[in-house]
């Protein structure tokens, strides 16, 4: 049975210059694999303290994953310290050396002795290639204890972990099985509500497991199956998903790494429709987010930020009577804004946001009151009223997500 | 001499659900105070492992700061474990109890026995009030060792640290002096360049110290003076700032917690001018960011997202000849966009962005090519060309910051 522990090496962590996100990443991976992790530690670039901390770790754990201290500078002493602890020497790894030489010749730069040092590995170790940088990773196994050395930069460590460390750990843990995950993404249901509705499933399910996670107004459930092939995993995941769908299927909007915006973009692409947007309280946030997606210009033509009533009239042709009778924060105004921006930009669909971001009330409406207007070229219109809570920018961000979600629902009707 | 160490308690850290940002925050504070921190550790909500880890910590450190495990649930066992280690009991703190009772009566909710448990503190400890939540912090000192217990949620821990822990630590460390910081914020100069220009000052300065930090295209220098009063600190900070200003003063845009957007907003407020904005590659990002500031409506009227050439013509009256002769990614188009949005919205100043976010070239221009257009009601216009590097959304975000910076410079001329 593996008892895992993560040891990060780096004075920058002890000075608070960075957070130990490597420990978080590796912990998450270990949890997915069903490998226990009981401790995290951090020490600086100090070989004596690293040695002391390693001795403590080896006394209580049989899997120690180190990050950092594999670089080319004098401060980088992780592999030297671990080699000494195991009474081994450092040897040149010819593959790593060739890789480093190639890297420098490609860049047209001269390789120094320092860089050559990065190709030194601990005698008798298993080497993990570094596809994103120069320092290779290592596994030293002795007397039932496994010590893994990984580079500190997350952009090198993470791909190395996924490609090489994860399969190695599954082998060491004696798990012939592999991990197959599926993330279900929900919107329009709170975390507490979702957990309550599926809590008996979460408690009773062991394979696949169900893990809820909430962030930024969205909730996800990660289903993780341990089995020996993808072919076997799919029906296992399907079966659990079916049970979940039966209870909260109406809130499920997508799978894995998607987002509400990406799903909306896909839907518009399928329909070959273009979108425009008129934003009041969100002030450009929705459009800015939509345009952050590569290829947004296929489905998005542009829009208007109508922060003042004058701009609503001038650029969106919202009628003065509408503003006078109902105010800017109203269903009639939202619908005129959506129709106006669609007409002015010549798009197929218009979406609008008007409301009160806060902190102060507006037009007699309390903060968090939001109207989302929709219009399409067939003449259909729709409006959804929200009553959100939270600070100004939470309200604005939630409004954008609700906009993407509600528009998808409406276009799908 | 204090040898510090930070111990976080919480299974959620070992599962990778959150990163240990508390350790980062406290480390930064200790570094500012000149107190050494040699170790971080994390253990789960397990009293035996917490006890073992505490014993290791007390063996090598004389200042141990714990975070987490002070909540009302059965899992929260930090104070019980520490009390046991020191052979002390838990006693009810009347101030904390009154505070908790008030909290519940204000919310109109019933207090349970669990919540009462939060007012229990370690016999003979110094109590730190929790101004943002229910669990008080504690200091237990014995035989030259100091153990501090803090709540886990950062929004409770950080204010408690600043208000109560920091002064206590200064007292324990025998520092009669206090800390006075000033952050200088720069834009338009790279981190490496800034560091090179002031590296001799960074190396030679001991009080105040100078610490550089880069993030999101901005660079800051934090000046920290140790002295016994604010009155004495100000001239010390002024003197160092003067030396820095003499070298890179032209890139300094503000102090402490400000931002480029906030400085632009202040400038517009002073001038009593209103802004409108026309965005192409940034797609609403600038306006969305500007409107994230409370009170933005005083100086911002709205604008246009003109993602396509059609929208540039329809909503901004950019001339077809301009687009035909120079393309959309050009100085003439940027200036027509700025003038167009100013005219259409009736604002005093117009700002525009047109360019290539990438990944693909556009109008024969490579990704990262950006034109920022400016116009004001007196008829003045200006255009700045940028050649940025980085991914699509890095280019878009940098463009917005450059826009705020360049507009401020131009309005100040």
Short mmCIF file of N, CA and C in Angstrom, two decimals, chain B residues 14 34 278 323 336:
data_model
loop_
_atom_site.label_atom_id
_atom_site.label_comp_id
_atom_site.label_asym_id
_atom_site.label_seq_id
_atom_site.Cartn_x
_atom_site.Cartn_y
_atom_site.Cartn_z
N UNK B 14 -4.76 18.21 0.84
CA UNK B 14 -4.11 16.96 0.44
C UNK B 14 -4.83 16.29 -0.72
N UNK B 34 11.09 40.43 8.13
CA UNK B 34 12.44 39.99 8.41
C UNK B 34 12.48 38.78 9.34
N UNK B 278 -14.30 52.04 -29.01
CA UNK B 278 -14.63 51.16 -30.13
C UNK B 278 -13.59 50.06 -30.17
N UNK B 323 -11.13 51.37 -45.42
CA UNK B 323 -10.97 49.92 -45.29
C UNK B 323 -10.37 49.34 -46.56
N UNK B 336 -10.37 56.72 -37.42
CA UNK B 336 -11.80 56.87 -37.77
C UNK B 336 -12.71 56.17 -36.76
#
